[in-house]
Amino acid sequence: MQATARRVDTAGGGAKRVTAAGSAETGASPNVSPDAALDAPVDLVHLARHTLGNRDLEREVLRLFVLQSRMLLERMSETGGEAGDEAALARLLHTLLGSARGIGAWQVARSVERQQEALDAGLSADLADVGAAVAAAGVFIEDILRG
């Protein structure tokens, strides 16, 4: 199975698909929305842009994201419902949000943003939702790292 991310090439009107191996393919895909890359657990085009196309750096950043996101989820689950833990949870969510945005893990970022909004509204955060998004990104990343 080969993981891909897509984006719209606004200059040419077609879509560019970047495979997990890093090769780019261009084709006319009028049905691809500008947000198509948001559907993949990791936007590989975004990642390549932020790592200047350095494949070794991409792999290292992905490895670090998997480790950090799992560690952050564990710490989030340890916060429990004690007084003052909302602030600690908010900090952990903020850290995960930055990491997710850095690699283009938009599904993780959207889930974290929803939980931040819940906390801001005085509600409980749904850590299962964040965990599911992190797990999906992790499976996608592990596939890339094995490839």
GROMACS .gro file of C-alpha atoms in nm, residues 1-3 19-22 44 55 59 62-63 138-147:
model
   22
    1MET     CA    1   0.000   0.000   0.000
    2GLN     CA    2   0.142   0.336  -0.094
    3ALA     CA    3   0.041   0.642   0.107
   19THR     CA    4   0.380   0.950  -0.271
   20ALA     CA    5   0.525   0.839   0.060
   21ALA     CA    6   0.850   0.773  -0.124
   22GLY     CA    7   0.853   1.138  -0.218
   44LEU     CA    8   0.314   1.504   0.266
   55ARG     CA    9   1.383   1.283   0.296
   59ARG     CA   10   1.152   1.061   0.830
   62LEU     CA   11   0.772   1.183   1.148
   63ARG     CA   12   0.942   0.949   1.397
  138GLY     CA   13   0.060   0.690   1.356
  139VAL     CA   14  -0.049   0.405   1.130
  140PHE     CA   15   0.004   0.624   0.823
  141ILE     CA   16   0.347   0.734   0.945
  142GLU     CA   17   0.458   0.383   1.038
  143ASP     CA   18   0.363   0.272   0.686
  144ILE     CA   19   0.583   0.547   0.545
  145LEU     CA   20   0.873   0.464   0.775
  146ARG     CA   21   0.856   0.094   0.684
  147GLY     CA   22   0.841   0.178   0.313
   0.00000   0.00000   0.00000
